Structures are given as C-alpha cells and as structure tokens.
Amino acid sequence: MGRVGLGVAVGCAVVTCAIAAALVGRRARSWWRWARVVGVVGQFEEDCATPVWKLRQVVDAMVVEMHAGLASDGGSKLKMLLTFVDTLPDGDEDGVYYALDLRGTSCRVLKVQLGGSGPKIINHKVEQQQIPEELVSSTSEVLFDFIALTLKEFIEREENGQVPGSKKELGFTFSFPIRQLSVSSGVLIKWTKGFTIEDVVGKDVSQCLEEAMSKNGLHMQVAALVNDPVGTLAVGHYDDADTVAAVIIGDGTNACYIERSDAIIKYQGLLTDSGFMIVNMEWGNFWSSHLPRTSYDIALDDESPNRNDQGYEKMISGMYLGEIVRRVLHRIAEVSEIFGDSAHHLSVPFILRTPLMAAMHEDDSPDLREVGRILEESLQTSGLSLKTKMIVVRVCDIVTRRAARLAAAGIIGILKKIGRDGSGGVASGRTKGKPRRTVVAIERGLYTNYSMFRVYMNEAITDILGEEIAQNVVLRISEDGAGIGAALLAAAYSSKR
Ligand code: BGC
C-alpha cells in the first residue's frame, strides 16, 4: 500500500471510530436520561404507595379523628360540624322551590318541583354559571351580588319576568366550611379551593345572600343553608332509605353522615327529637401521618394560600390532581430533556387542569394520540415520543390511584365509625351475623366523569372490606344532589316553621 493509500485507510478508521464514539455517547446519554426519568417516577410511585395495610391504617386514623372531632371543638383537624339537619325529607314536601348552589369555580341555580305524597321530584331544572376568576379574591359584596343576580335572572326566566313578591323560601348550598347557627344560617369559618375573600370570613353567609338579593329586588329568604354533601345526603336518603353518608369528590372533597345525637359529645345539650343529626365532617382537612405524602405534596401545600390546611383534599380532589402531575413532570423535565424546548411551560402552576389529566389517563389509542394533542395544546410540545407519552400516563395513573384509594379508605372510616363496615363495630346497624345494605351517595365530576377513578375506588373498597362485605356497600352516583337536596330541605324546614 502506498503512502496515499495508508493515509486514506487511517483517515477512514479515525472517522469510523469518531462516528462509533458519537453513537455510543448518544446512546449512553439517552440511557442515562431514561434512567433518571425512571428513577423520578419510580421514587414517586414508591412514595405514593397505598397497600391495603396502609389503607387500613388510614381507616383507623379516620375513626380516631372522628371521635376526637365529635368530643370537642378543635379536638381534631376534622371539624365534625353540626348541621342542625335532624329530620330528613320524607316525601310530604310539596310545591316549587328554588336553590342556589355555590360550588367553587361555578355556581348553579335550580328550580325543583316536588309532588308530595311519597318521595317524588316531578321536575327539576338546572343552569350553571362560571364564577369569573377575579371574583375569587374580590369582596363579599361583589361575590354575593354576582350570585344573587344569577339567581334573579334565572327566576325571571322561569316565572316569565315575574320575581316573587312576598318572601319565598330558598335552599342555599354553600360549599365551604360553615359553623351553622341554625338550619338556615351559619358563618364562614375559612375559605378553601383557592378563594380568598377575607371580608366574608366570620360573616353569616345567609344574611350576606339575603341582603344582596333584596338590594337587587329579589325577595327571598334562606330556609336551608347546607354544605354540599348534606344536600347530596338529603336527596340520597329521600331516594333510598339505606343511604347513610354522602361524599363530594370534585374541585374539593368532603363527606357527611347520619350520626346519633348522643355520640356528638361536644353538643350534648342539643339532643334532637329524632335522635340523630347530619354531621358535616369537613374531611378535606383530615390529616394523619399514615397518609402517603410526597415531596411534591409538600411543595404544593407550601405554595398554596391555605398552607397546612386541607391536606387530604390536596391529595384527592380535582383542584389539585392535575397540579401534582404537573409538578412531577416538571421534575422529570429538570433531570432529562424528554419534553424538549417546551419544558419551561411545565413550570407554570396549575397549567395542567385535572379534566385534561383524566383525559390523558383514559387515552386508549395505541399511539396515545390524545395525550400528544393535550400536551401540544397546553404545553406547546411537539413530536413527543411514545415513550414520553407513556411516562405521562404512568404519572397520571399513580396520582389518581392514590387519590381514589385514599377516598375509599375515608368512606370505610365513616362506615366503621357507625358500625356499618361489617366488622361487628361499635354501634348498631348490623343485623346479627349479616351486614346490612349500606348506600353512600357520591357526587361531582371527579367521580362521576372519570371512570378510572371509580374503578380504583371500588377496587380499594373491596381490598379493605373483602369481597363478601363489600357487596353490601353501594356507592351511588348522585346528579345535582347538592342543589336538589337544598331545595328539598328548604321545603321540609319551611313546612316545620
Ligand atoms: C370545602 C367543603 C366542601 C368541599 C366540596 C371543600 O373545600 O371545605 O365545605 O364541602 O370542598 O365542595
């Protein structure tokens, strides 16, 4: 071989080696990148784990906190609030009733026609109005004017331009913690779900609404002020007498149940004729060291307007699930480049809303088309690999599974407290040797519109109780129960006046 030939051969060898080294280098970088991604997701999954023994610890902690909250005000983070609802609608209620349901990001107005002589809702009509974002941190006057006007316009449409002349009874569902003064009045204890209208805290919200209604020419009075699960329970029990509790799983989460009045130690002076009262647990504020909390939950809480509050809600409800996923994806973007140039969008809080997260989780197309579309629209990503989309779905799955299983443990906690968990429990409610059919009414989109959430929740109920006993526990979807129940209670309590 001549000199030239040798030179060419050496040159070729050098180029080949360089290409091989570049390829090996790229492979190694890609391998490390994925190893880091897998590490983040694996750690998150481990921290979110809810094996059945842990769920049982949560069940027991819920029971302990329920007792403590019933024993004294401030005895537990579970407020266990009195509702003064000590009789439930029985079917005698008759006539047309209106209700206003202030949920959080939206409010609903309802017209309910009751038939009397037996549980019968002849008709109901609902309209929804979004709460403009700026109202969430406005003033009492602005908020109540807005909802009073929404109600007035609805009634005018329904009554052909007429508004009630004399004081008509109204059901008011107010989905925030209230210390009730009576069945029709109560003061706001604190805001949740991102609301920060300070001048409402400590005020009677029925009075605020009545003043705003009267200022706007609507002469109605609040006959029943209820927290949302209380409305759901009233209508659930009206439809099915085995209903003993109700749970809301939407933007926020909460539960209430029928408690024996003698078990409400802190209000011993207030024994009721019926022997029971609905207790509003405000379970979103439940806390226990057994809850599987991750660094992402801690950071979310630290940056929230209600730090150290609503810890259970922040792991379960729709306001937060998308945000937890966003935080984990942001961490993944920090340790790898799998989201490419759009990674910085992941640093924007609440950019990934829970309904989008649910839609990605439920995408069953082979190439995860929906996941790609949603990420493209909300994060301006393009051309994400299938592997990356699969990672996103995995994170959604971990977050939702933990939420649904923890909510299931909360429900079993309530059933255990009232002796309906088939364990032979503390109280009555169990025919010897045979667990009784027990219905829990459940409302709001996270449960009703998200099938994976329902699947995981039902699965956890069976895991905790065992198949035989779980068969007796019916989770029944309630549509608009919170609002319809308020109208029903307005009817029931106005006829008692
Ligand atoms: C509120 C509860 C309400 C629940 C569901 C929570 O944030 O504290 O009062 O029932 O959301 O709407």
XYZ file of C-alpha atoms and ligand atoms in Angstrom:
509
model
C 0.000 0.000 0.000
C 1.376 3.396 -0.944
C 1.513 6.362 1.389
C -1.666 7.787 -0.020
C -3.494 4.500 0.491
C -2.278 4.271 4.061
C -3.355 7.831 4.748
C -6.859 7.151 3.389
C -7.155 3.963 5.443
C -6.068 5.694 8.643
C -8.432 8.598 7.900
C -11.336 6.202 7.379
C -10.532 4.375 10.598
C -10.448 7.661 12.513
C -13.806 8.785 11.062
C -15.379 5.389 11.796
C -14.113 5.489 15.372
C -15.424 9.031 15.802
C -18.872 8.053 14.483
C -18.926 4.972 16.683
C -17.874 7.034 19.693
C -20.569 9.626 18.935
C -23.184 6.893 18.617
C -22.072 5.215 21.817
C -22.002 8.624 23.527
C -25.510 9.456 22.339
C -26.779 6.042 23.413
C -25.146 6.418 26.774
C -26.673 9.893 27.217
C -30.087 8.596 26.191
C -29.684 5.658 28.564
C -28.765 7.966 31.437
C -31.604 10.314 30.585
C -34.129 7.492 30.757
C -32.525 6.058 33.855
C -33.087 9.444 35.555
C -36.704 9.606 34.333
C -37.365 6.080 35.550
C -35.710 6.995 38.848
C -38.005 10.003 39.400
C -41.155 8.086 38.500
C -40.113 5.005 40.495
C -39.459 7.068 43.607
C -42.761 8.905 43.207
C -44.634 5.635 42.835
C -42.977 4.230 45.917
C -43.848 7.325 47.949
C -47.485 7.204 46.800
C -47.964 3.524 47.573
C -51.250 2.571 49.233
C -51.022 -1.142 50.074
C -54.075 -2.439 51.875
C -52.364 -2.408 55.293
C -51.701 1.305 54.855
C -55.285 1.952 53.803
C -56.459 0.159 56.950
C -54.245 2.490 58.994
C -55.931 5.426 57.272
C -59.367 3.919 58.039
C -58.477 3.638 61.730
C -56.982 7.120 61.821
C -60.198 8.489 60.305
C -62.257 6.777 63.026
C -59.998 8.133 65.782
C -60.174 11.672 64.373
C -63.959 11.456 64.011
C -64.267 10.605 67.701
C -61.888 13.414 68.635
C -63.737 15.949 66.470
C -67.069 14.919 67.988
C -65.679 15.200 71.514
C -64.615 18.845 71.379
C -64.287 21.779 69.032
C -60.657 21.881 67.958
C -60.167 18.296 69.205
C -59.144 17.247 65.705
C -58.391 18.694 62.298
C -61.698 17.054 61.350
C -64.175 19.734 62.337
C -67.219 17.423 62.580
C -69.623 20.352 62.259
C -73.242 20.433 63.371
C -75.727 20.995 60.550
C -78.975 21.193 62.570
C -80.448 18.828 59.984
C -82.127 16.366 62.324
C -85.058 15.340 60.160
C -84.804 14.307 56.573
C -87.349 14.960 53.818
C -89.891 12.128 53.831
C -91.975 12.698 50.730
C -94.629 15.041 52.160
C -92.855 18.052 50.701
C -94.877 19.767 48.045
C -94.553 22.745 45.687
C -91.892 24.593 43.701
C -88.611 25.514 45.384
C -85.545 27.326 44.145
C -81.983 26.633 45.210
C -78.617 28.268 44.703
C -75.545 26.039 44.775
C -72.216 27.885 45.152
C -69.647 25.157 44.490
C -66.348 26.882 43.859
C -65.396 27.631 40.305
C -69.063 27.538 39.298
C -72.485 28.160 40.750
C -75.748 26.522 39.846
C -79.315 27.697 40.115
C -82.131 25.193 40.346
C -85.891 25.001 40.245
C -87.299 21.870 41.836
C -90.910 20.759 41.722
C -91.949 18.383 44.480
C -95.006 16.209 44.239
C -95.901 15.411 47.868
C -97.410 12.050 48.940
C -94.267 9.920 48.607
C -90.737 10.753 47.526
C -91.302 12.368 44.183
C -89.318 15.007 42.362
C -91.643 15.804 39.490
C -89.244 18.035 37.682
C -86.048 19.918 38.110
C -84.212 22.445 36.031
C -80.602 23.483 36.468
C -78.439 26.218 34.994
C -74.740 26.652 35.563
C -72.728 29.846 35.655
C -68.932 30.043 35.860
C -67.606 32.227 38.666
C -65.322 34.790 36.977
C -61.743 34.287 38.136
C -61.393 37.806 39.560
C -64.307 37.188 41.965
C -62.372 34.505 43.832
C -60.319 37.225 45.526
C -62.815 40.111 45.401
C -65.133 41.317 48.183
C -68.192 39.930 49.897
C -70.401 42.478 48.134
C -69.091 41.629 44.654
C -69.437 37.878 45.163
C -72.930 37.928 46.671
C -74.207 40.486 44.136
C -72.998 38.221 41.369
C -74.732 35.099 42.677
C -77.918 36.984 43.676
C -78.192 38.398 40.161
C -77.538 34.990 38.603
C -80.428 33.610 40.667
C -82.701 36.561 39.903
C -82.183 36.279 36.151
C -82.913 32.532 36.319
C -86.109 33.043 38.316
C -87.251 35.806 35.962
C -86.815 33.473 33.013
C -88.674 30.695 34.814
C -91.511 32.921 36.040
C -91.970 34.864 32.783
C -90.446 38.062 34.034
C -92.040 37.956 37.489
C -89.981 37.720 40.683
C -91.577 36.532 43.940
C -93.328 39.445 45.665
C -93.520 38.066 49.188
C -90.595 36.320 50.873
C -90.153 32.963 49.197
C -88.122 30.155 50.733
C -84.750 29.298 49.173
C -82.279 26.438 49.583
C -78.672 27.670 49.672
C -75.804 25.227 49.154
C -72.581 26.847 50.275
C -69.643 24.523 49.629
C -67.167 25.899 52.156
C -66.767 25.238 55.895
C -69.530 26.960 57.834
C -70.281 26.987 61.529
C -74.047 26.680 61.474
C -76.082 28.812 63.837
C -79.319 27.138 62.767
C -80.521 25.103 59.818
C -80.848 28.344 57.832
C -77.830 30.380 58.929
C -74.114 29.962 59.501
C -70.800 31.794 59.461
C -67.905 31.070 57.141
C -65.011 29.567 59.113
C -62.429 29.881 56.337
C -62.191 29.690 52.584
C -60.904 26.661 50.679
C -60.404 25.811 46.979
C -58.396 28.953 46.255
C -60.984 31.534 47.437
C -59.532 34.428 49.449
C -62.354 36.936 50.031
C -61.335 37.886 53.544
C -64.324 40.069 54.434
C -66.705 37.092 54.288
C -64.849 35.078 56.941
C -66.841 35.218 60.195
C -69.988 36.521 58.483
C -73.364 34.829 58.230
C -73.441 33.835 54.570
C -77.255 33.514 54.502
C -77.528 37.101 55.638
C -74.983 38.210 53.007
C -77.063 36.492 50.321
C -80.394 37.826 51.615
C -79.015 41.385 51.671
C -77.658 41.035 48.126
C -80.968 39.551 46.921
C -83.025 42.310 48.478
C -80.676 45.001 47.099
C -81.241 43.500 43.656
C -85.029 43.321 44.028
C -85.335 39.620 44.808
C -87.307 38.991 47.982
C -86.389 35.536 49.162
C -85.188 34.099 52.424
C -82.830 31.215 53.042
C -84.848 28.371 54.602
C -81.985 25.854 54.474
C -78.272 26.615 54.383
C -76.386 23.414 53.632
C -72.893 22.295 52.868
C -72.859 20.340 49.580
C -72.612 16.738 50.869
C -75.538 17.490 53.205
C -77.739 18.283 50.199
C -76.487 15.122 48.499
C -77.285 13.027 51.569
C -80.784 14.536 51.918
C -81.716 13.651 48.366
C -79.873 10.315 48.503
C -81.841 9.302 51.593
C -85.081 10.558 50.020
C -84.484 8.184 47.080
C -83.060 5.274 49.056
C -83.529 4.962 52.810
C -80.336 2.871 53.175
C -78.250 5.968 52.376
C -76.236 6.868 55.468
C -73.480 9.092 54.139
C -72.584 11.328 51.213
C -69.265 12.245 49.671
C -68.295 15.047 47.291
C -65.330 14.449 45.019
C -64.971 17.445 42.725
C -62.827 20.589 42.907
C -62.854 19.986 46.655
C -63.780 16.977 48.722
C -65.930 16.463 51.799
C -68.250 13.981 53.468
C -71.169 13.962 55.873
C -73.121 11.200 57.519
C -76.010 10.491 59.859
C -74.742 10.426 63.449
C -76.567 9.501 66.663
C -77.046 12.737 68.588
C -75.764 11.168 71.799
C -72.463 10.461 70.031
C -71.957 14.179 69.396
C -70.384 14.677 72.803
C -69.423 18.322 72.270
C -73.083 19.284 71.753
C -74.608 17.122 74.441
C -77.034 19.912 75.339
C -78.596 19.738 71.906
C -80.306 16.368 71.845
C -82.708 16.081 68.941
C -86.209 14.572 68.803
C -85.213 12.263 66.000
C -82.131 11.064 67.899
C -79.784 11.896 65.026
C -78.177 14.762 63.220
C -76.216 15.006 59.993
C -72.594 15.837 60.753
C -70.546 17.771 58.189
C -67.097 16.259 58.640
C -65.113 18.737 56.508
C -62.938 15.712 55.780
C -60.800 17.652 53.290
C -58.901 18.854 56.359
C -58.299 15.324 57.690
C -54.674 14.606 58.476
C -52.761 11.541 59.587
C -49.103 10.571 59.469
C -50.265 7.390 57.690
C -51.158 9.363 54.559
C -48.522 8.734 51.873
C -47.196 12.256 51.376
C -44.503 13.072 48.813
C -42.130 15.991 48.343
C -44.478 17.228 45.591
C -47.424 17.372 48.024
C -45.306 19.299 50.494
C -44.236 21.838 47.866
C -47.828 22.221 46.616
C -49.023 22.851 50.157
C -46.223 25.338 50.879
C -47.181 27.414 47.862
C -50.951 27.277 48.460
C -52.983 30.110 50.026
C -54.132 27.704 52.786
C -50.854 26.112 53.894
C -51.143 23.268 56.433
C -54.876 23.015 55.767
C -56.948 20.661 53.627
C -54.125 18.102 53.441
C -56.421 15.193 52.498
C -58.241 17.375 49.939
C -54.917 18.299 48.351
C -54.231 14.587 47.685
C -57.712 13.714 46.466
C -59.651 16.474 44.792
C -59.886 17.853 41.287
C -58.413 21.207 42.154
C -55.050 19.551 42.847
C -54.563 16.262 40.964
C -53.535 17.880 37.669
C -51.195 20.162 39.584
C -49.455 17.215 41.298
C -48.942 15.598 37.888
C -47.567 18.907 36.556
C -45.070 19.069 39.409
C -43.793 15.530 38.773
C -43.488 16.190 35.023
C -41.613 19.387 35.798
C -39.135 17.407 37.897
C -38.737 14.925 35.041
C -38.056 17.824 32.661
C -35.381 19.086 35.042
C -33.450 15.803 35.045
C -33.886 14.926 31.380
C -34.658 16.592 28.085
C -37.620 14.431 27.192
C -40.011 17.409 26.875
C -37.623 19.297 24.610
C -37.947 23.066 24.250
C -41.360 23.267 25.856
C -40.113 22.134 29.276
C -40.358 25.693 30.650
C -44.179 25.612 30.280
C -44.182 22.910 32.925
C -43.034 25.436 35.491
C -46.364 27.308 35.300
C -48.537 26.359 38.306
C -51.960 24.862 37.534
C -51.303 24.824 33.770
C -52.441 21.195 33.678
C -56.054 21.030 34.850
C -57.446 17.778 36.249
C -60.010 17.153 33.442
C -57.105 17.200 30.955
C -55.129 14.885 33.163
C -58.106 12.486 33.289
C -58.470 12.605 29.507
C -54.775 11.715 29.078
C -55.058 8.919 31.614
C -58.013 7.415 29.772
C -56.477 7.668 26.297
C -56.578 4.128 24.955
C -55.357 4.824 21.415
C -52.251 2.753 20.533
C -50.143 5.841 19.804
C -51.589 7.892 22.715
C -52.877 10.495 20.300
C -54.981 12.310 22.878
C -52.027 12.606 25.253
C -49.979 14.123 22.423
C -52.774 16.533 21.499
C -53.353 17.717 25.081
C -49.655 18.215 25.765
C -49.280 20.034 22.484
C -52.158 22.375 23.313
C -51.335 23.049 26.930
C -47.528 22.900 26.864
C -46.844 23.694 23.212
C -44.853 20.471 22.848
C -44.457 18.801 19.503
C -43.356 15.388 18.333
C -43.118 13.742 21.766
C -42.043 10.119 21.587
C -44.436 7.340 22.514
C -42.142 6.511 25.428
C -42.506 10.050 26.799
C -46.287 9.964 26.445
C -46.329 6.627 28.276
C -44.419 8.196 31.142
C -47.027 10.979 31.367
C -49.845 8.416 31.525
C -47.959 6.499 34.213
C -47.718 9.616 36.394
C -51.452 10.339 35.922
C -52.187 6.769 36.949
C -50.114 6.953 40.134
C -51.754 10.228 41.222
C -55.317 9.072 40.507
C -54.894 5.645 42.047
C -53.599 7.125 45.288
C -56.445 9.676 45.379
C -59.187 7.127 44.750
C -57.801 4.627 47.258
C -57.446 7.256 49.965
C -61.023 8.440 49.374
C -62.194 4.823 49.647
C -60.366 4.474 52.976
C -62.156 7.620 54.208
C -65.532 6.113 53.335
C -64.743 2.875 55.139
C -63.657 5.004 58.109
C -67.151 6.514 58.272
C -68.797 3.117 57.921
C -66.569 1.715 60.660
C -67.447 4.615 62.965
C -71.175 3.892 62.591
C -70.801 0.128 62.673
C -71.604 -0.474 59.017
C -68.272 -1.885 57.859
C -69.239 -5.453 58.655
C -66.688 -5.752 61.449
C -69.361 -6.027 64.119
C -68.306 -2.439 65.054
C -69.006 -0.115 67.844
C -72.574 0.759 67.153
C -75.839 -0.652 65.942
C -76.590 -1.021 62.278
C -75.683 -4.657 61.896
C -78.220 -7.424 61.965
C -76.514 -10.237 63.843
C -74.113 -12.063 61.571
C -75.322 -10.240 58.478
C -74.009 -6.864 57.319
C -76.778 -4.517 56.210
C -77.010 -2.912 52.796
C -75.363 0.488 53.090
C -75.543 3.224 50.497
C -73.142 6.124 50.142
C -74.219 8.865 47.742
C -71.358 10.323 45.717
C -71.403 13.470 43.677
C -69.269 15.620 41.400
C -67.230 15.228 38.289
C -64.050 13.645 39.533
C -66.030 10.554 40.488
C -68.905 10.698 38.019
C -66.922 11.560 34.854
C -63.654 9.732 35.499
C -64.063 6.011 35.102
C -60.512 5.114 36.229
C -61.151 6.979 39.483
C -64.322 4.932 40.041
C -62.570 1.677 39.188
C -59.736 2.337 41.652
C -62.129 3.457 44.359
C -64.359 0.392 44.100
C -61.297 -1.843 43.940
C -59.988 -0.332 47.176
C -63.330 -0.796 48.947
C -63.134 -4.495 48.095
C -59.451 -4.666 49.100
C -60.223 -3.207 52.521
C -63.508 -4.935 53.322
C -63.142 -8.204 51.435
C -65.449 -9.228 48.623
C -68.337 -10.543 50.698
C -68.809 -7.451 52.853
C -68.002 -5.022 50.050
C -71.035 -6.338 48.165
C -73.258 -4.624 50.725
C -71.672 -1.248 50.230
C -73.239 0.620 47.346
C -71.586 3.781 46.015
C -74.446 5.566 44.294
C -73.886 8.436 41.897
C -75.966 11.486 42.664
C -76.574 14.070 39.937
C -77.117 17.574 41.264
C -77.999 16.188 44.682
C -76.258 19.045 46.491
C -78.614 21.601 44.934
C -81.776 19.485 44.762
C -81.191 18.410 48.373
C -81.025 22.069 49.454
C -84.390 22.717 47.770
C -85.816 19.612 49.455
C -84.530 20.703 52.847
C -85.902 24.216 52.258
C -89.281 22.579 51.620
C -89.006 20.304 54.656
C -87.911 23.041 57.052
C -90.236 25.785 55.806
C -93.230 23.498 56.426
C -91.926 22.959 60.006
C -91.775 26.669 60.854
C -64.944 22.568 51.460
C -66.179 21.805 51.842
C -66.921 21.335 50.602
C -65.955 20.563 49.707
C -66.605 20.051 48.438
C -64.101 21.774 50.483
O -63.026 22.531 50.023
O -64.178 22.848 52.603
O -67.017 22.591 52.648
O -67.969 20.521 51.002
O -64.872 21.398 49.346
O -67.172 21.051 47.688
